[in-house]
Each structure stands twice: as structure tokens, then as C-alpha cells.
Short mmCIF file of N, CA, C and O and ligand atoms in Angstrom, two decimals:
data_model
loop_
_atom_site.label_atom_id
_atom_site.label_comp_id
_atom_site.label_asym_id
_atom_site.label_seq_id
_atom_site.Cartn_x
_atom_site.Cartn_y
_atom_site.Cartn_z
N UNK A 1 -79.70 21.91 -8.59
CA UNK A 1 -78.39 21.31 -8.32
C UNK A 1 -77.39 22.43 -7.98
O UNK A 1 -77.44 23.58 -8.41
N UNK A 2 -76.46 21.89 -7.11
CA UNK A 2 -75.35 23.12 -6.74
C UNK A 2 -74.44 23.47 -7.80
O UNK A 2 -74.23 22.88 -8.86
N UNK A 3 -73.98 24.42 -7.39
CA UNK A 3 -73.18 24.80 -8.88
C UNK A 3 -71.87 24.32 -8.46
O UNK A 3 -71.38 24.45 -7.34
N UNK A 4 -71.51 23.93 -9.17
CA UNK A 4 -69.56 23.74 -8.82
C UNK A 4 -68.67 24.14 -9.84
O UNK A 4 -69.03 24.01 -11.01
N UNK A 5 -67.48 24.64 -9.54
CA UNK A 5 -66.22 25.71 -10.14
C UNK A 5 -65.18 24.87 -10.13
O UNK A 5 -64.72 24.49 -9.05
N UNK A 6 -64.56 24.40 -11.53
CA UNK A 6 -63.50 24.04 -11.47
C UNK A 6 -62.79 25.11 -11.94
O UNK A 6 -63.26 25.47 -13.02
N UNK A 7 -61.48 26.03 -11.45
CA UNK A 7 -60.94 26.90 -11.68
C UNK A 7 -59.75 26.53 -11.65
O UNK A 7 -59.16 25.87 -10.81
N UNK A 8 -59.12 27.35 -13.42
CA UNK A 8 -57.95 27.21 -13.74
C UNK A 8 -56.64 28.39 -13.37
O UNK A 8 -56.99 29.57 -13.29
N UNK A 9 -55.57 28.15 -13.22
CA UNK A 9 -54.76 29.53 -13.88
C UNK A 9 -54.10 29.08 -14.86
O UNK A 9 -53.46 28.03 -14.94
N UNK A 10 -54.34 30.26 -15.95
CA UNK A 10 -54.30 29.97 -17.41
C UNK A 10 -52.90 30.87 -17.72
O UNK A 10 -52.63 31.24 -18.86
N UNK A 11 -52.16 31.13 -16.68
CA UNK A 11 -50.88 31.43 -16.73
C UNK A 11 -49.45 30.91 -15.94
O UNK A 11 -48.33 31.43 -15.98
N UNK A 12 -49.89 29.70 -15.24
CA UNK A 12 -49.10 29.38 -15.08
C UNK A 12 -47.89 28.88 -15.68
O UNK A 12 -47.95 29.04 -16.90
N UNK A 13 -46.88 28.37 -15.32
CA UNK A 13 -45.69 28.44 -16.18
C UNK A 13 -45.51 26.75 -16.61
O UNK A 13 -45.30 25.98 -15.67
N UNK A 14 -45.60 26.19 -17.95
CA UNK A 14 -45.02 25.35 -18.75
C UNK A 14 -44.61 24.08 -17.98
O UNK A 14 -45.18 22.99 -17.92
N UNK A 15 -43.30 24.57 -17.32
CA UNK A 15 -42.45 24.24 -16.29
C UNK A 15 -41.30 24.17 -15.66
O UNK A 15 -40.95 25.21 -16.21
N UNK A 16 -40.40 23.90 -15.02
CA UNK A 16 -40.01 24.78 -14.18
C UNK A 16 -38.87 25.62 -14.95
O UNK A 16 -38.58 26.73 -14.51
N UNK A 17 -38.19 25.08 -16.15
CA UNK A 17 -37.57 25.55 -16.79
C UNK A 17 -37.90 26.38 -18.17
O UNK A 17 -37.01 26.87 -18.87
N UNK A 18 -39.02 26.43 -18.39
CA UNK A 18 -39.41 27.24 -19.50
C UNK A 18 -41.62 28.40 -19.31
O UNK A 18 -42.83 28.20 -19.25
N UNK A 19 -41.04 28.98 -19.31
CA UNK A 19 -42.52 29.56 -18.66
C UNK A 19 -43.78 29.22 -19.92
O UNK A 19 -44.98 29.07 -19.68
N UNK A 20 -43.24 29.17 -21.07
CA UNK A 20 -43.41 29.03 -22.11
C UNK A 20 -43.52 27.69 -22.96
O UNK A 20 -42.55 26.94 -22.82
N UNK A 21 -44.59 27.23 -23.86
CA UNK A 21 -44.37 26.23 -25.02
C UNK A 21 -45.16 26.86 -26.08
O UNK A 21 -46.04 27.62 -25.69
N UNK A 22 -45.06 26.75 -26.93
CA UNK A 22 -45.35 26.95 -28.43
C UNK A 22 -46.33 27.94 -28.26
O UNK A 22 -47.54 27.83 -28.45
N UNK A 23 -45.36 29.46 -27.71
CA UNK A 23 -46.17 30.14 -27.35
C UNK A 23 -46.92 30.73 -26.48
O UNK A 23 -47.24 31.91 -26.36
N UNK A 24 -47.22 29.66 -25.76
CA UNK A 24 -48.58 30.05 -24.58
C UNK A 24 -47.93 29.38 -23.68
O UNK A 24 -47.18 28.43 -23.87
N UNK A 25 -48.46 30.32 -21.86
CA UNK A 25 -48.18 29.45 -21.23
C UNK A 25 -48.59 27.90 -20.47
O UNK A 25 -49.77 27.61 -20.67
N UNK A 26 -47.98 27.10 -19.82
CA UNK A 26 -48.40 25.71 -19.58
C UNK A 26 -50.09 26.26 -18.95
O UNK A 26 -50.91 25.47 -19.41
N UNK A 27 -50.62 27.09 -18.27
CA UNK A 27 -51.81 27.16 -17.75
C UNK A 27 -53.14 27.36 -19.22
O UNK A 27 -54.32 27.03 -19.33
N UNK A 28 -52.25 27.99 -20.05
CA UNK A 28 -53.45 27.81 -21.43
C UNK A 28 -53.68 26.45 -21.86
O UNK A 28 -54.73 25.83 -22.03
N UNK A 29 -52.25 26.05 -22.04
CA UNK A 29 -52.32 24.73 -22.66
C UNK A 29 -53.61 23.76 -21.84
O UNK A 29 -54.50 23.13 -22.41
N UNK A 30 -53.34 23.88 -20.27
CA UNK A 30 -54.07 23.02 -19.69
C UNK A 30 -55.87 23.39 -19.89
O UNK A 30 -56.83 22.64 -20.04
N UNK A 31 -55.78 24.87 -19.81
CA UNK A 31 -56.99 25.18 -20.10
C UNK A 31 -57.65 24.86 -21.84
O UNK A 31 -58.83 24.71 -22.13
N UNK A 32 -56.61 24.82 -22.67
CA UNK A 32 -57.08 24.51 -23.70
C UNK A 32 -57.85 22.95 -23.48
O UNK A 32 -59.07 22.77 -23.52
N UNK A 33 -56.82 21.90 -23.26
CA UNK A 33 -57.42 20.59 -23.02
C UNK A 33 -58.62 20.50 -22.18
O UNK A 33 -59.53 19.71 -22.46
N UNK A 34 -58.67 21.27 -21.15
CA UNK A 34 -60.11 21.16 -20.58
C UNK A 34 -61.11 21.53 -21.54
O UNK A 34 -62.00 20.80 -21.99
N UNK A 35 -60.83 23.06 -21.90
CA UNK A 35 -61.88 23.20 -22.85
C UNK A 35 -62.53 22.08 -23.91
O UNK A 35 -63.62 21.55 -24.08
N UNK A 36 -61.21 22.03 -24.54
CA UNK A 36 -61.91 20.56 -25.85
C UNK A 36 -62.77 19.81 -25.30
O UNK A 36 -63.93 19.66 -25.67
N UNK A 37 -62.19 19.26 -24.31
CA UNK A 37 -63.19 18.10 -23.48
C UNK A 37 -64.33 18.53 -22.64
O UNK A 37 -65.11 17.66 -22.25
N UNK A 38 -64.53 19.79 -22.32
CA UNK A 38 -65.34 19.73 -21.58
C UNK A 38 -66.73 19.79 -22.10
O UNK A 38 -67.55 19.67 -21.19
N UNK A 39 -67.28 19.94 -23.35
CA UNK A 39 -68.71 19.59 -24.13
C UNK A 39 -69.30 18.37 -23.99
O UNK A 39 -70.44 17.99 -23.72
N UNK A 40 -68.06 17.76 -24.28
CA UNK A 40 -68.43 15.95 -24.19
C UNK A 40 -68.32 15.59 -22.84
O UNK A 40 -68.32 14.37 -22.70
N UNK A 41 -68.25 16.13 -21.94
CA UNK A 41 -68.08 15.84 -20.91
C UNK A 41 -69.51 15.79 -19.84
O UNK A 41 -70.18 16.81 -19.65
N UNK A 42 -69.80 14.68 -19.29
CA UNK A 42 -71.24 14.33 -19.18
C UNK A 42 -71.49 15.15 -17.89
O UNK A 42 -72.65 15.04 -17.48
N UNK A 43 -70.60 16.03 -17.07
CA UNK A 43 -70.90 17.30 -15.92
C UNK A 43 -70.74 18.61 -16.42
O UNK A 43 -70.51 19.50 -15.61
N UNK A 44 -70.81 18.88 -17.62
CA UNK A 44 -70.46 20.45 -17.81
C UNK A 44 -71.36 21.26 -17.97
O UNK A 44 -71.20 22.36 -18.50
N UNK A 45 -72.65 20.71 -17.44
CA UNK A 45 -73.79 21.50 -17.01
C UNK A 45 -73.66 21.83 -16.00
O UNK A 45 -74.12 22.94 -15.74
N UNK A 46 -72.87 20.93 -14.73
CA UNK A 46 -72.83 21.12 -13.34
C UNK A 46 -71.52 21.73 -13.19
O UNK A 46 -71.50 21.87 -11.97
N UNK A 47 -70.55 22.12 -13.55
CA UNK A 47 -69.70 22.88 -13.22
C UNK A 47 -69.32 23.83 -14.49
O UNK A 47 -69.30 23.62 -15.71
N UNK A 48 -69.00 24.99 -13.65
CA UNK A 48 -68.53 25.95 -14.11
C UNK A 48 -66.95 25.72 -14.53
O UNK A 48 -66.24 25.11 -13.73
N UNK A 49 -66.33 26.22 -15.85
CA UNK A 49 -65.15 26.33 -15.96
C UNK A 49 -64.23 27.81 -16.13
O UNK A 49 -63.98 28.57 -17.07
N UNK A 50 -63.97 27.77 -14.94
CA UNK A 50 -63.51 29.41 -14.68
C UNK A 50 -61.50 29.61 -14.55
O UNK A 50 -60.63 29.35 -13.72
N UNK A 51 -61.57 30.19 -15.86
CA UNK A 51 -60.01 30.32 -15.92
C UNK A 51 -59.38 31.67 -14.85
O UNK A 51 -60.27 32.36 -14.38
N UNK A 52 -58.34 31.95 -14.57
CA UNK A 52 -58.00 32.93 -13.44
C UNK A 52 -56.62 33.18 -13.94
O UNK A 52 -55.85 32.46 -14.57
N UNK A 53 -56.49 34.72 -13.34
CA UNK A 53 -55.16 34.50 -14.08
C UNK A 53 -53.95 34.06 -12.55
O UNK A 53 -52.76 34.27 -12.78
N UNK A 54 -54.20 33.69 -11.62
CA UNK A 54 -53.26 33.42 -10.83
C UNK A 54 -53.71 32.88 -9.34
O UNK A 54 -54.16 33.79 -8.65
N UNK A 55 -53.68 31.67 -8.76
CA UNK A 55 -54.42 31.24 -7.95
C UNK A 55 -52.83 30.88 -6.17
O UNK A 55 -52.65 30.13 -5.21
N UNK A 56 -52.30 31.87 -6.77
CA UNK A 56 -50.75 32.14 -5.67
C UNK A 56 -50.38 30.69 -5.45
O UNK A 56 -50.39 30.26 -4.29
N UNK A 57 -49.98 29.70 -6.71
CA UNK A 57 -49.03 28.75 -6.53
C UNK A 57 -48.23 28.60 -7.51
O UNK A 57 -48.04 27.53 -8.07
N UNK A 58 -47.67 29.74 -7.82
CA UNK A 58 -46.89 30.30 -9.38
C UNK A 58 -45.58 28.74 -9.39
O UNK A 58 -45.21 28.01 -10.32
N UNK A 59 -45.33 28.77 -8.37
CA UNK A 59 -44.23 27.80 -8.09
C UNK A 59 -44.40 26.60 -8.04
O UNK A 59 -43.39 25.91 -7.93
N UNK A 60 -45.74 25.89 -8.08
CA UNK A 60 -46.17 24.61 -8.09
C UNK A 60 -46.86 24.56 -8.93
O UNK A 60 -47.93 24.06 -8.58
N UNK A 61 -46.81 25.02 -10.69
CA UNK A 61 -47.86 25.02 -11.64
C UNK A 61 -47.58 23.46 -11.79
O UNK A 61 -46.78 22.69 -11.27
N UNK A 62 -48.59 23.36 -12.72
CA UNK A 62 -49.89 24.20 -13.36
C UNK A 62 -51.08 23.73 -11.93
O UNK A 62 -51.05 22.70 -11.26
N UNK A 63 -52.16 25.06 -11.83
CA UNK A 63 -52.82 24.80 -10.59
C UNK A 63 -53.98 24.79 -10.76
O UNK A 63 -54.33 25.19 -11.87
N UNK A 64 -55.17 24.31 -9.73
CA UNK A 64 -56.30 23.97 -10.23
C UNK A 64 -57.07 24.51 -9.04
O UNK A 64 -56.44 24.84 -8.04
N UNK A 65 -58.46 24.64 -9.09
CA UNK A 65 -59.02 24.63 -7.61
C UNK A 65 -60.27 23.72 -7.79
O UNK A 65 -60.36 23.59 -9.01
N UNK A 66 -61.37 22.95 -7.16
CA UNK A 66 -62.71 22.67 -7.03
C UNK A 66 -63.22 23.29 -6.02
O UNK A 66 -62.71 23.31 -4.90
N UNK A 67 -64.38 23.88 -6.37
CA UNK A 67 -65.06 24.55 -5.20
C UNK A 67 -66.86 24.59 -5.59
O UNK A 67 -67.58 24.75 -6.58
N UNK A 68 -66.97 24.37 -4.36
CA UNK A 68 -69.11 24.20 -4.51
C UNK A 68 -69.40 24.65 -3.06
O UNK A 68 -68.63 24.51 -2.11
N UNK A 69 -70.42 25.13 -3.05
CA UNK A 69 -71.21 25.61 -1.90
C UNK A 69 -71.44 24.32 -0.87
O UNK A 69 -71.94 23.26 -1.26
N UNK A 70 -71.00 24.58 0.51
CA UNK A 70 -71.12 23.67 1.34
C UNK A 70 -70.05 22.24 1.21
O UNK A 70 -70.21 21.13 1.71
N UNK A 71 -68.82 22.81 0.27
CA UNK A 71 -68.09 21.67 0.07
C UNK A 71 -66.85 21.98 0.59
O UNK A 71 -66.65 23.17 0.83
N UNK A 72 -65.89 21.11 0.85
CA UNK A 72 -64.14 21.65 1.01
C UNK A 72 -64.01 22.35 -0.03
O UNK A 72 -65.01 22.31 -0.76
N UNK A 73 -63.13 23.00 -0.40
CA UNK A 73 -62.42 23.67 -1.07
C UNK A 73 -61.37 22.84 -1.52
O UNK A 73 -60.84 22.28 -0.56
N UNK A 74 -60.95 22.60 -2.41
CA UNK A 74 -59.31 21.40 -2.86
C UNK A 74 -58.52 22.22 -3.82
O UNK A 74 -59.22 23.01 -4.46
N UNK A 75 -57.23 22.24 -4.09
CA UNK A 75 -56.29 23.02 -4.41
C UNK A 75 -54.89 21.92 -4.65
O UNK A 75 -54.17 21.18 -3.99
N UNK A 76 -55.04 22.33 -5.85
CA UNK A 76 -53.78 21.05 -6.43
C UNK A 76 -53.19 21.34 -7.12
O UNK A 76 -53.69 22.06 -7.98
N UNK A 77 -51.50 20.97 -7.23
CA UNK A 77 -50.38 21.75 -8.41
C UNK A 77 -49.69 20.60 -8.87
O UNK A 77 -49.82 19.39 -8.71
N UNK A 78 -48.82 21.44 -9.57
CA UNK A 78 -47.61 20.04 -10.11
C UNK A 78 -48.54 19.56 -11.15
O UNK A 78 -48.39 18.38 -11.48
N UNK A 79 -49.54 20.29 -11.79
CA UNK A 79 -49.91 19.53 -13.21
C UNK A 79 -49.36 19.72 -13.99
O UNK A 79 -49.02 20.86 -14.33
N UNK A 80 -49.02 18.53 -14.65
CA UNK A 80 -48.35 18.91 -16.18
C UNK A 80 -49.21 19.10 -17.33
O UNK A 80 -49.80 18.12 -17.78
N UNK A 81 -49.35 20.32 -17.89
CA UNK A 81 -50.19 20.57 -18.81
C UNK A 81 -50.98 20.36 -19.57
O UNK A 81 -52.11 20.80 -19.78
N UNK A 82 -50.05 19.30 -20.23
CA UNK A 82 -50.42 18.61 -21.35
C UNK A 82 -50.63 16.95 -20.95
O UNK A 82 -50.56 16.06 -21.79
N UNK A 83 -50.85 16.76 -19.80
CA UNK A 83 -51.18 15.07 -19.33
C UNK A 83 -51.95 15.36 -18.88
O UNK A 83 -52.83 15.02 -19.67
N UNK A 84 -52.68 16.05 -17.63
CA UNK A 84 -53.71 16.50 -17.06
C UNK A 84 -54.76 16.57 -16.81
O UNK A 84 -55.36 16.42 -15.75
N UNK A 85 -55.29 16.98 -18.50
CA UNK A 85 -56.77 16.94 -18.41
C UNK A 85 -58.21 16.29 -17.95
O UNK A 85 -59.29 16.80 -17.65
N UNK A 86 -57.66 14.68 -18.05
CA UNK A 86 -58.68 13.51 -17.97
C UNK A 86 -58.90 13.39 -16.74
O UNK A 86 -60.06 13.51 -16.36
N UNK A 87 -57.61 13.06 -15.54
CA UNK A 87 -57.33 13.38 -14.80
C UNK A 87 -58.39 14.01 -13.35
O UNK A 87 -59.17 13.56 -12.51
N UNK A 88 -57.73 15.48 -13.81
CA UNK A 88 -58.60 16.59 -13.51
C UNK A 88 -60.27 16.68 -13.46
O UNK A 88 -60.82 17.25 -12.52
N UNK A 89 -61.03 16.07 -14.56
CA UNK A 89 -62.06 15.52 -15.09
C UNK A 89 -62.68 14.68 -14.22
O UNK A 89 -63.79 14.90 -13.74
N UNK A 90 -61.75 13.36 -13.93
CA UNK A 90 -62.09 12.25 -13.08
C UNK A 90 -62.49 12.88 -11.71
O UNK A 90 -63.60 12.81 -11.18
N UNK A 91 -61.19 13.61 -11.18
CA UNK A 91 -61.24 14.27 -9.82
C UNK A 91 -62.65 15.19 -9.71
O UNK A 91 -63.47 15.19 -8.79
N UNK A 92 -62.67 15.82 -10.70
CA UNK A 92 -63.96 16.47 -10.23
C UNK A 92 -65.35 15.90 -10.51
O UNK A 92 -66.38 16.55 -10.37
N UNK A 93 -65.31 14.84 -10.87
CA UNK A 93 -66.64 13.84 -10.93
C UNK A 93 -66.70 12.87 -9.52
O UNK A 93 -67.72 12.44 -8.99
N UNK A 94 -65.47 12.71 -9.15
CA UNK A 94 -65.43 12.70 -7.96
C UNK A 94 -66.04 13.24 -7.11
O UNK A 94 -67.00 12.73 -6.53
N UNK A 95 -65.54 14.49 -6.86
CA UNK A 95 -65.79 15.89 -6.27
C UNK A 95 -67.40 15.88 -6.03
O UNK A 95 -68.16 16.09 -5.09
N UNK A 96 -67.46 15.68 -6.86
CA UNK A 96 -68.69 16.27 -7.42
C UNK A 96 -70.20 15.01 -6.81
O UNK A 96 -71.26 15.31 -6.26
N UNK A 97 -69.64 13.59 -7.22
CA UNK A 97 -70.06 12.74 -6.24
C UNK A 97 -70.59 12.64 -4.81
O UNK A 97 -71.55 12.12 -4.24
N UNK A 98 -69.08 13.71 -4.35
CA UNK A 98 -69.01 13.50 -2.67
C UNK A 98 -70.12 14.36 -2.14
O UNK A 98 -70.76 15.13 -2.86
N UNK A 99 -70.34 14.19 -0.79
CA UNK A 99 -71.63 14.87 -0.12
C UNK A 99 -70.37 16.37 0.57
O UNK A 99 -70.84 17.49 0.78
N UNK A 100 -69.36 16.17 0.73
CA UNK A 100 -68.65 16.97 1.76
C UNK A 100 -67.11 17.85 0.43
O UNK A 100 -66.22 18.67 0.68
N UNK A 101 -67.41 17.28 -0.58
CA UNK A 101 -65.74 17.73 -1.20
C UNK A 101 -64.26 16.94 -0.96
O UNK A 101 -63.17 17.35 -1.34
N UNK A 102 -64.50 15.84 -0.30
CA UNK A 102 -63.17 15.03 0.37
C UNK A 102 -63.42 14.29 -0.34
O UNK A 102 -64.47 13.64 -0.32
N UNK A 103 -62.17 14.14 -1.51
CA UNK A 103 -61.73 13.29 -2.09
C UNK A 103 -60.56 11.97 -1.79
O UNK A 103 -59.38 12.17 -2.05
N UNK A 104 -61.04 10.56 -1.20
CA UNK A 104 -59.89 10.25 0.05
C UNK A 104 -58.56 10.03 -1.13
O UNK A 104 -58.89 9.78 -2.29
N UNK A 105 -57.42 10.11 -0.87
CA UNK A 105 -56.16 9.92 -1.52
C UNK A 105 -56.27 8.58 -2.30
O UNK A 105 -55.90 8.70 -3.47
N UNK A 106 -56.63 7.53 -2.01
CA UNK A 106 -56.52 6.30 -2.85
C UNK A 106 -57.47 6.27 -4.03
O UNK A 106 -57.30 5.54 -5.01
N UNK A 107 -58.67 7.25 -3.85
CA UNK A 107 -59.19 6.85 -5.00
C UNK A 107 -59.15 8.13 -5.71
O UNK A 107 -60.10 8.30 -6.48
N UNK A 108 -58.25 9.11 -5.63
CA UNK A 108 -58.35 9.95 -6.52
C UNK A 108 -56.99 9.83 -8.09
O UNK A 108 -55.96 9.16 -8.09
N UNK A 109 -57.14 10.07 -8.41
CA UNK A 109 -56.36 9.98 -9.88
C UNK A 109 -55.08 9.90 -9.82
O UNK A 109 -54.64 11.04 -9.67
N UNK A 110 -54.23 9.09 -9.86
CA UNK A 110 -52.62 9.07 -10.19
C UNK A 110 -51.88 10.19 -10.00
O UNK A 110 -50.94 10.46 -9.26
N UNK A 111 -52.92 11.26 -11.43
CA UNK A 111 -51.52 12.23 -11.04
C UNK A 111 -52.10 13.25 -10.19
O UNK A 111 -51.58 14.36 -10.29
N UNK A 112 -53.18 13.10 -9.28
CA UNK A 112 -53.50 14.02 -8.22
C UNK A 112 -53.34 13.22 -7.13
O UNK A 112 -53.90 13.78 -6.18
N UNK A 113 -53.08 12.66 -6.95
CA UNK A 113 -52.44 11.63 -5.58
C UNK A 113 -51.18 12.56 -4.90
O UNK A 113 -50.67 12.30 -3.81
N UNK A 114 -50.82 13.55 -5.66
CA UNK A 114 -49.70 14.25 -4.82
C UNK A 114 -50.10 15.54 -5.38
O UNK A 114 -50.89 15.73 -6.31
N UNK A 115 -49.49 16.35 -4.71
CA UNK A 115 -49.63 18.32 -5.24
C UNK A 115 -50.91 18.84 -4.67
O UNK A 115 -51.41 19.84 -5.18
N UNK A 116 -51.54 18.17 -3.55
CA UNK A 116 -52.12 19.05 -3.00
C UNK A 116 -51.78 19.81 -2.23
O UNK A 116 -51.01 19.48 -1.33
N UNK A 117 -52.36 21.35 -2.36
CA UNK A 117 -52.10 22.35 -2.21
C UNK A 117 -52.65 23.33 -0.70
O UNK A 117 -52.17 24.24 -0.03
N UNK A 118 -53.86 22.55 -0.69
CA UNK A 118 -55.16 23.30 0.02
C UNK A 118 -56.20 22.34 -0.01
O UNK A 118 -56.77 21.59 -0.81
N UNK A 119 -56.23 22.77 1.61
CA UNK A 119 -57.92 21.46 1.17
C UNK A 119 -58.88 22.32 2.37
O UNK A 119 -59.08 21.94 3.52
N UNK A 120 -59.31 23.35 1.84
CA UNK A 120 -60.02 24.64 2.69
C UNK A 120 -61.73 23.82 2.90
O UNK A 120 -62.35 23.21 2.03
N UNK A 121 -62.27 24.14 4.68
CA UNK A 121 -63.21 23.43 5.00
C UNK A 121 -64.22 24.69 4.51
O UNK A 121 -63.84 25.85 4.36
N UNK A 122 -65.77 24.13 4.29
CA UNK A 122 -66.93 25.12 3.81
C UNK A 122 -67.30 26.11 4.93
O UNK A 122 -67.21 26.09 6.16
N UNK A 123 -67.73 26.93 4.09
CA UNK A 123 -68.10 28.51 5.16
C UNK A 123 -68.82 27.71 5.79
O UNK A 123 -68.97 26.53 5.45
N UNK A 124 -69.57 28.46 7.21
CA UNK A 124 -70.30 27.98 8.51
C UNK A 124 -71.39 28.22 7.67
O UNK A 124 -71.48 29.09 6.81
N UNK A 125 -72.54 27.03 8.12
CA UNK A 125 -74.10 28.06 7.84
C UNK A 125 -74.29 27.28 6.68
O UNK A 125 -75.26 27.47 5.96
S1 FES B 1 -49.32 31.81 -12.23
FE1 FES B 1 -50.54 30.07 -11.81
S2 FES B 1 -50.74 30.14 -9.69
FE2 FES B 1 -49.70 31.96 -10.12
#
């Protein structure tokens, strides 16, 4: 099976007014919630969960990427930290579904229906 990367930045900022919550920033928080969930989570054999410290959308946190060999590339912001997680989850079971990485807009998750970022086509070959 192909491998697939859901990649976090685990520093993005809270939001837009505080870079910070109880401590850490909004990109831990989000990475924390993935983490919890991702054991029980019936793909976390098939994807990788790769935190980063900065994926250049400092200004549209909290940000995410999906990426697999021979797939689009997808790139999404405006998460809120701490709502996110399930979300995120759904989208990449999605993802992960598709033969190509195109997730069409209506059936992807509420709060990824907007904040996309990037939707990069697969290397040639
Ligand atoms: S700090 Fe998260 S994208 Fe730059």
C-alpha cells in the first residue's frame, strides 16, 4: 500500500490574536488532538503523521498538508486547533479513498470546505 503523510505545523499560531494558549502554540494543540486520536484511528497504519515546524502559511494557521505518491498534493489553513481534529481525519480518509488526491468541495468536511491553500498536481512518471 502507498504510504501517505498527513503533515502538521506544530507551531503555528493559536490565533490571530494570541500566538499562544496554555502555553503551547495552536499548531501543538492541533497536533496533540491528532495524536490522541490517531491509534484508534482505523488508517494509522497507512499514513504517516509528520509534524513540521513551518509549512509557509504562518498567516492562515493552523495548517495541514496530505500528500502520497502519485496523488495531488492538498494544503489547508484556517484550522482552529482545538475543533479540527475529526475533521482533518475525515478529509484524509477521504484522501486516502481517492485514486488521484481530489477531494471534490461538497463532500469534504465543513470546516475544510474553505482554507484551501494549495492543491499541487503529482510529479510526472
Ligand atoms: S508557523 Fe505554521 S505555517 Fe508557518
Amino acid at each position: 500500500m502507498t504510504q501517505h503523510v498527513l503533515f502538521v505545523c506544530k507551531t503555528c499560531a493559536f490565533s490571530k490574536d494570541d500566538r499562544h494558549y496554555l502555553e503551547q502554540p495552536g499548531g501543538a494543540h492541533l497536533l496533540n488532538q491528532l495524536s490522541a486520536a490517531y491509534e484508534d484511528w482505523p488508517l494509522h497504519a497507512e499514513f504517516v503523521l509528520q509534524a513540521v515546524e513551518c509549512l509557509s502559511a504562518c498567516n492562515r494557521s493552523c495548517a495541514i498538508v496530505l500528500a502520497a505518491p502519485h496523488k495531488t498534493t492538498l494544503m489547508f489553513g484556517d484550522l482552529p486547533p482545538l475543533e479540527s481534529a475529526a475533521a482533518i481525519l475525515e478529509l484524509s480518509e477521504q484522501y486516502f479513498a481517492s485514486t488521484d488526491g481530489v477531494v471534490p468541495w461538497k463532500e469534504r468536511p465543513e470546516i475544510l470546505k474553505k482554507g484551501i491553500l494549495a492543491r499541487i498536481p503529482p510529479l510526472p512518471g
